[in-house]
Short mmCIF file of N, CA and C in Angstrom, two decimals:
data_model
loop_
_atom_site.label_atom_id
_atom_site.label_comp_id
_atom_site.label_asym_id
_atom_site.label_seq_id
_atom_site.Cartn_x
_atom_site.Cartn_y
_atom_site.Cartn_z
N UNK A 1 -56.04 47.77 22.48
CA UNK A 1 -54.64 47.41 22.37
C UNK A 1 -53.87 47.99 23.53
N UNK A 2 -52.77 47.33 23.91
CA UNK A 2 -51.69 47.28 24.99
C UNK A 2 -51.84 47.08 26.55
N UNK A 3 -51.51 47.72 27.32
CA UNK A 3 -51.93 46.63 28.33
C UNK A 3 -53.02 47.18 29.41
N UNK A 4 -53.73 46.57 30.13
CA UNK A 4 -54.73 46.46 30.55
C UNK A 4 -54.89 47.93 30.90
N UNK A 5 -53.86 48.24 31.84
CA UNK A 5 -54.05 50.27 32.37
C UNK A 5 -54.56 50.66 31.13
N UNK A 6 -53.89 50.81 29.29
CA UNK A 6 -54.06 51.75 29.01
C UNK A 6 -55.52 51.26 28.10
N UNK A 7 -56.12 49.97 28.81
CA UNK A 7 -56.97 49.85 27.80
C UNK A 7 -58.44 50.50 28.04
N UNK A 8 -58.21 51.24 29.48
CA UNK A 8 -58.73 51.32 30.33
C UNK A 8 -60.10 52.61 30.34
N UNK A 9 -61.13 52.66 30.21
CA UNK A 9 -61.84 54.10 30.23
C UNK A 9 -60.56 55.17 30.50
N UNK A 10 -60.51 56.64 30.11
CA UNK A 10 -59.17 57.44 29.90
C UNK A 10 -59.93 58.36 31.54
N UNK A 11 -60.73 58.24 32.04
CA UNK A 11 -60.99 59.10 33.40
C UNK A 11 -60.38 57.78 34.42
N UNK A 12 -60.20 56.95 34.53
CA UNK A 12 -59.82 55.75 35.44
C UNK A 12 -58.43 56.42 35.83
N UNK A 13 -58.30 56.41 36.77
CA UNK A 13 -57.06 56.69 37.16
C UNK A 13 -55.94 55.45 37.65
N UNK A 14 -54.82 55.04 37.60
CA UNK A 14 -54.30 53.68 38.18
C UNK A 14 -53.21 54.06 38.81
N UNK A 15 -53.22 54.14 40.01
CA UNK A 15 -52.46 54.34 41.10
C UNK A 15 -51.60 53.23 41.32
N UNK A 16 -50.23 53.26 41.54
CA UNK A 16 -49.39 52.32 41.88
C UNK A 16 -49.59 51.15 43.08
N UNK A 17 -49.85 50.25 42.52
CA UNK A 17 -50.12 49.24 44.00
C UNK A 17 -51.26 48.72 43.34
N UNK A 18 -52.32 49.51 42.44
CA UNK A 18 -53.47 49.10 42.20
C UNK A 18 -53.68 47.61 41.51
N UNK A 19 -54.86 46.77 41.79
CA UNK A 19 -54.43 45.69 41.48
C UNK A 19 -55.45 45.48 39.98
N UNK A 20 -54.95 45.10 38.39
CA UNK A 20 -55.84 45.04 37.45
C UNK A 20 -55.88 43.69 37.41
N UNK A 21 -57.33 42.86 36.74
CA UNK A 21 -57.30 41.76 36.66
C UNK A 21 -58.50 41.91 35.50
N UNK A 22 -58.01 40.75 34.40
CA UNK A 22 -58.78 40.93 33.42
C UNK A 22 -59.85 39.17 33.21
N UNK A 23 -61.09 39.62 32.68
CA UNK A 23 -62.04 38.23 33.36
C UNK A 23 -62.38 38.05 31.18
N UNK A 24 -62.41 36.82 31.31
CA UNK A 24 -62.87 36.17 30.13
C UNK A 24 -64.44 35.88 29.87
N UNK A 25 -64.86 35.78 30.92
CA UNK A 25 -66.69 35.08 31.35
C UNK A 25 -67.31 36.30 32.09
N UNK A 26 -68.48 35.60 32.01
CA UNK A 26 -69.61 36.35 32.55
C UNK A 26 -68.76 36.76 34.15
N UNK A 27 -68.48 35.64 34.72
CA UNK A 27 -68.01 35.72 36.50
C UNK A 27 -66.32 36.76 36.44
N UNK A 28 -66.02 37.26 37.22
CA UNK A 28 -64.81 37.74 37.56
C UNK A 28 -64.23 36.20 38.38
N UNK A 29 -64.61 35.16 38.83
CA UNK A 29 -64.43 34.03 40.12
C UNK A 29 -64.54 32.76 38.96
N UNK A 30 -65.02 32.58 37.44
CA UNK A 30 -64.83 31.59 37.28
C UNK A 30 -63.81 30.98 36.76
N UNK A 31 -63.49 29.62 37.50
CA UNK A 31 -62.29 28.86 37.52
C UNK A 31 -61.66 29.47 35.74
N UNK A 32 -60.30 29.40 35.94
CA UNK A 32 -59.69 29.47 34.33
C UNK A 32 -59.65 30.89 33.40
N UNK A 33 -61.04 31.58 34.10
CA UNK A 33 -61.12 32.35 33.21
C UNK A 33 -60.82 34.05 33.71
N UNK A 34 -59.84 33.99 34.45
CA UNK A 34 -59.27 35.63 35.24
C UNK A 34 -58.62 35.11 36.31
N UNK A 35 -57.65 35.96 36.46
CA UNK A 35 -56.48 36.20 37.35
C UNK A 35 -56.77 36.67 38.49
N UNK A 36 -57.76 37.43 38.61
CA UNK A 36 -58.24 37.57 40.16
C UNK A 36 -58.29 36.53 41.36
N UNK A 37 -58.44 35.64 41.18
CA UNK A 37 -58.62 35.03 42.97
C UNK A 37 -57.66 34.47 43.19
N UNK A 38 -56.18 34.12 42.22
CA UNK A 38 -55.31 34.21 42.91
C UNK A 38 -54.78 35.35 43.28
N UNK A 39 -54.70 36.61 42.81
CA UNK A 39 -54.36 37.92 42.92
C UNK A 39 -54.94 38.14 44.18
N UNK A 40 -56.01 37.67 44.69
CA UNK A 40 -56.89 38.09 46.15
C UNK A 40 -56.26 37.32 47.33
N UNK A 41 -56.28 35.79 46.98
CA UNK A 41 -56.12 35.02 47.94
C UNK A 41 -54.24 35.35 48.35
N UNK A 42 -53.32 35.70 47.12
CA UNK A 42 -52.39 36.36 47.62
C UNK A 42 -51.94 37.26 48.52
N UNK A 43 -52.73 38.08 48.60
CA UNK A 43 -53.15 39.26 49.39
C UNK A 43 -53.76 38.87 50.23
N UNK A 44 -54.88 37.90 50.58
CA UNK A 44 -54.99 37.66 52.43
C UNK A 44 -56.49 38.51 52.09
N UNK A 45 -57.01 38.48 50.91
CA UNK A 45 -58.21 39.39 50.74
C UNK A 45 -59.25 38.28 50.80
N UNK A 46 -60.52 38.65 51.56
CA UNK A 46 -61.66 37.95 52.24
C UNK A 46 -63.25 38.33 51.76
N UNK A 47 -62.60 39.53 51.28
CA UNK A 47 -64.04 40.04 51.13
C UNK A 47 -64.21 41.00 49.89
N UNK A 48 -65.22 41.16 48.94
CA UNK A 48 -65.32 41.54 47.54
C UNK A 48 -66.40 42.42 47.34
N UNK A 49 -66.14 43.55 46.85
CA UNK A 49 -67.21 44.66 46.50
C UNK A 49 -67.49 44.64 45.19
N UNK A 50 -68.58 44.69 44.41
CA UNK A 50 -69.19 44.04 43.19
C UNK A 50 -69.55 44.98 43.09
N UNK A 51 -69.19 45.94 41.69
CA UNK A 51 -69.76 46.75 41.11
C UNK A 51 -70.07 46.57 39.71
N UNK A 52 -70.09 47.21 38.30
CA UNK A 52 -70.46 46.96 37.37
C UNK A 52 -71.89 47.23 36.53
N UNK A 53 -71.65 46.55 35.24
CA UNK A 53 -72.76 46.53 34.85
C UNK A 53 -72.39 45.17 34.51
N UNK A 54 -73.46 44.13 33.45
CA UNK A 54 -74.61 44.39 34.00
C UNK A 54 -74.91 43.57 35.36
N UNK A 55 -75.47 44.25 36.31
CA UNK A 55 -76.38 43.64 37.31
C UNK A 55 -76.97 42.50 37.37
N UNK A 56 -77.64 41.91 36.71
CA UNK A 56 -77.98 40.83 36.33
C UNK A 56 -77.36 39.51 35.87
N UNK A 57 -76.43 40.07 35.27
CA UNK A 57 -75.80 39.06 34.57
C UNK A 57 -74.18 38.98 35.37
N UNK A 58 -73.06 39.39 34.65
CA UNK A 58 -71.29 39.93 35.44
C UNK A 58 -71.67 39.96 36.44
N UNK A 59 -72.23 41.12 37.47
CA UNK A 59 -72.29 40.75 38.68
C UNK A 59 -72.81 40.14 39.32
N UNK A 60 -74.22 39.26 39.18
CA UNK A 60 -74.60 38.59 39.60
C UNK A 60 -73.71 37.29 39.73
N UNK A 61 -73.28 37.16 38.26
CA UNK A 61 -72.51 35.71 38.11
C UNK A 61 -71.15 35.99 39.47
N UNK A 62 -70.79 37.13 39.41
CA UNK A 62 -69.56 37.46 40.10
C UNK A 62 -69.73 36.89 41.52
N UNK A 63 -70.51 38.02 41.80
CA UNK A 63 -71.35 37.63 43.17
C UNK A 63 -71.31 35.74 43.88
N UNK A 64 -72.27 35.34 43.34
CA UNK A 64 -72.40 33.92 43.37
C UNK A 64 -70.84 32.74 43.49
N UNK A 65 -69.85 33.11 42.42
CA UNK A 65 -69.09 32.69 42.49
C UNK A 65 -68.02 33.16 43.04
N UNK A 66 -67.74 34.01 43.47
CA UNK A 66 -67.06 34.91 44.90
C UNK A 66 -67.91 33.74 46.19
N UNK A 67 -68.84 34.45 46.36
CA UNK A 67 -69.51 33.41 47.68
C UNK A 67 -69.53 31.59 47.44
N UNK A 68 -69.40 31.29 46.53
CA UNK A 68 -69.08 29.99 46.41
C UNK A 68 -67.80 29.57 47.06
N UNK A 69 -66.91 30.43 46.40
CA UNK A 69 -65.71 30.30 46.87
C UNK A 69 -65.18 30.51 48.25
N UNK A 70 -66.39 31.28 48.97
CA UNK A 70 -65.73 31.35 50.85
C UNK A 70 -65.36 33.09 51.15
N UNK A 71 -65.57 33.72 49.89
CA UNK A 71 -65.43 35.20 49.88
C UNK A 71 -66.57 36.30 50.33
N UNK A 72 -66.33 36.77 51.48
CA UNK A 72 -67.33 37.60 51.63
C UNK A 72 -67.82 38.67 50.50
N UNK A 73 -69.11 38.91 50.12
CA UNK A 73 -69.81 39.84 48.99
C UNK A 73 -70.43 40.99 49.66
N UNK A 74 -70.51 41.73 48.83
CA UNK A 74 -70.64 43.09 49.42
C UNK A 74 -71.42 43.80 48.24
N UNK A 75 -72.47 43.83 47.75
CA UNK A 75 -72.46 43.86 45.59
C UNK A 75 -73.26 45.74 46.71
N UNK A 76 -72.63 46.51 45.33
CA UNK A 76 -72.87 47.72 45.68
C UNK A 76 -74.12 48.24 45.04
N UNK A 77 -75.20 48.62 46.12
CA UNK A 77 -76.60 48.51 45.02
C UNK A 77 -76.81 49.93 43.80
N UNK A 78 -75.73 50.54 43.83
CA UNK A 78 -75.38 52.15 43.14
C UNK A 78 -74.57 52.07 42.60
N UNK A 79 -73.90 50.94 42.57
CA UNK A 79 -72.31 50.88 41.57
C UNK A 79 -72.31 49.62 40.71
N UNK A 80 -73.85 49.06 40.29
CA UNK A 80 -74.18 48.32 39.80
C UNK A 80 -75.51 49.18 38.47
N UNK A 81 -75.91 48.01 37.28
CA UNK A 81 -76.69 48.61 36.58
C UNK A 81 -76.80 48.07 35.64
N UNK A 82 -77.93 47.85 35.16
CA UNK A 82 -78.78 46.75 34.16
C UNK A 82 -79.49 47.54 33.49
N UNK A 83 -79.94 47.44 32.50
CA UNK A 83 -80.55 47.46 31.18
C UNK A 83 -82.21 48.31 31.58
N UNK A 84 -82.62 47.75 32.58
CA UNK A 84 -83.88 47.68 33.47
C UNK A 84 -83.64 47.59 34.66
N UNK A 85 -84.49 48.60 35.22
CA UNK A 85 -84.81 48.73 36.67
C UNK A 85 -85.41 47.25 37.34
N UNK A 86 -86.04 46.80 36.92
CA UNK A 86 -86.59 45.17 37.45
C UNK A 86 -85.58 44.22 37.58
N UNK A 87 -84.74 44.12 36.22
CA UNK A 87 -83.63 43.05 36.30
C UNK A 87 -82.41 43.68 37.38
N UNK A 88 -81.91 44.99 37.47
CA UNK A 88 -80.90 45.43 38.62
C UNK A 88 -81.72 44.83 39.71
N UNK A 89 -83.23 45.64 40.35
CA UNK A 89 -83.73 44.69 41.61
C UNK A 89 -83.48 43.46 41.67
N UNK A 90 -83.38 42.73 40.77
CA UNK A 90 -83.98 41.48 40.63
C UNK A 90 -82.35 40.52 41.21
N UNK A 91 -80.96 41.42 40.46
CA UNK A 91 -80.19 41.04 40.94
C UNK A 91 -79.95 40.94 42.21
N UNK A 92 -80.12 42.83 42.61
CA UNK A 92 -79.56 43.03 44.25
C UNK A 92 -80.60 42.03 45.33
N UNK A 93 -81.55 41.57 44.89
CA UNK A 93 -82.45 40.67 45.68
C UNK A 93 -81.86 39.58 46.02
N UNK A 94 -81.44 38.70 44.40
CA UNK A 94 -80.96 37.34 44.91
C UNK A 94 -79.63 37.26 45.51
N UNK A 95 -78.40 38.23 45.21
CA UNK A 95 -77.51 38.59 46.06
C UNK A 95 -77.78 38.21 47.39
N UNK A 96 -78.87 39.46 47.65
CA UNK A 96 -79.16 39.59 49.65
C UNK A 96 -79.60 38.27 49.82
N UNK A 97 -80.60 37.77 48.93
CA UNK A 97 -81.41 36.30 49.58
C UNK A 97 -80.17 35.39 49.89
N UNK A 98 -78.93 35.27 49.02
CA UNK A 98 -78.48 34.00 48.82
C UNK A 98 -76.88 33.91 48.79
N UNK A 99 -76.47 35.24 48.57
CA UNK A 99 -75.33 34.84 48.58
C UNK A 99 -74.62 36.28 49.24
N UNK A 100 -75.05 37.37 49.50
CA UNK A 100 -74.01 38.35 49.96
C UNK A 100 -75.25 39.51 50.46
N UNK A 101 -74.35 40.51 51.31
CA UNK A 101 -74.47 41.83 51.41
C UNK A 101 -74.80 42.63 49.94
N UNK A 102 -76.06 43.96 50.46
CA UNK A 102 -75.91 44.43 49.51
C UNK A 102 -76.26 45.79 50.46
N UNK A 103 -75.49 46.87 49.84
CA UNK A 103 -75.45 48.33 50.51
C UNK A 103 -75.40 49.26 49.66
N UNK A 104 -75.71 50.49 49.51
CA UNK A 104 -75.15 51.79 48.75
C UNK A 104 -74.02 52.15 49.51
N UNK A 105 -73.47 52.63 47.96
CA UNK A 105 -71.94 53.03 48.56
C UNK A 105 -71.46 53.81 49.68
N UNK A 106 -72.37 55.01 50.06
CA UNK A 106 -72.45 55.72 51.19
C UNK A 106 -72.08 54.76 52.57
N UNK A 107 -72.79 53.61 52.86
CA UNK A 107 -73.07 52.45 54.10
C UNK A 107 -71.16 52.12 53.95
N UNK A 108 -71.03 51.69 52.45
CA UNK A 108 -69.84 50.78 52.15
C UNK A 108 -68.69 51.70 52.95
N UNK A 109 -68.54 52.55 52.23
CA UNK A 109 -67.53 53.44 52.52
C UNK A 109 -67.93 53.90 53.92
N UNK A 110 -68.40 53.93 54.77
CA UNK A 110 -69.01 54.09 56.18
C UNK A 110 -68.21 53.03 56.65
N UNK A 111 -68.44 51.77 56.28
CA UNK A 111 -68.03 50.83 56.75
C UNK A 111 -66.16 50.48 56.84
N UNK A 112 -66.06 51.25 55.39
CA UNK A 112 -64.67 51.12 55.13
C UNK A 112 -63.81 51.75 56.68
N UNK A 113 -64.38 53.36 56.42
CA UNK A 113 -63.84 54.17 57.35
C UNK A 113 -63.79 53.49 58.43
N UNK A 114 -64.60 52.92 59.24
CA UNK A 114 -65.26 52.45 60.63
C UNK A 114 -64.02 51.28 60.39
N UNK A 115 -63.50 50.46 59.80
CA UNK A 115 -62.42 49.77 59.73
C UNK A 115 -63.60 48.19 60.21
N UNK A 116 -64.80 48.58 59.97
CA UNK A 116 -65.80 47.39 60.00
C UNK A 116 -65.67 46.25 59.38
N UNK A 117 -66.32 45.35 59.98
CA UNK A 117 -66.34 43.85 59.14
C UNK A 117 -67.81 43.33 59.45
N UNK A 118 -68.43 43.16 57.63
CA UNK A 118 -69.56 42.69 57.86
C UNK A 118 -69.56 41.01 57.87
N UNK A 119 -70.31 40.40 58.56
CA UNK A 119 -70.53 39.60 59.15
C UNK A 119 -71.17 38.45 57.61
N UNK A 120 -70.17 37.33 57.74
CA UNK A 120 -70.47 36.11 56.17
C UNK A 120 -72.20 35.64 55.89
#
């Protein structure tokens, strides 16, 4: 109950500016069902870091339909997590094969700092 901040794990912290978006489906990207990609495309935002559970499933779906859409992916292979060690691989695999970047957060945040842009 109430609104999304307070529905929120109580260690989450929500900093002013921060952007919440709440998803109905498996995808955070599918049509109808979350407020996110207009919330992104508002913002001039290009590129998407995929964390979560599960791996397999939410982010995978996320993943896929982010890159469908023309959004660079980035799925974080440590800020992700499945049920099983086989099905997380199994995600961060088809990610890299097919639709995005996949890094540990260490690389990400490397990258952040470096003011880098990985390549679609």
């Amino acid at each position: 109950e109430g609104s999304l901040a307070e529905r929120l794990w109580h260690e989450f912290r929500v900093h002013e500016g921060d952007v919440l978006a709440e998803k109905s489906a498996t995808s955070a990207f599918f049509p109808g069902r979350s407020t996110l990609p207009p919330m992104l495309e508002a913002r001039g935002i290009d590129t998407v870091l995929v964390t979560g559970t599960l791996s397999n499933i939410c982010c995978e779906s996320t993943a896929r339909d982010a890159s469908t859409l023309g959004l660079r992916v980035i799925m974080v292979a440590d800020g992700n997590a499945a049920r099983r060690d086989q099905d997380h691989n199994a995600a961060l695999y088809n990610v890299y094969r097919s639709f995005g970047d996949v890094r540990p957060t260490d690389e990400v945040l490397d990258l952040i700092r470096a003011g880098a842009t990985v390549p679609a």
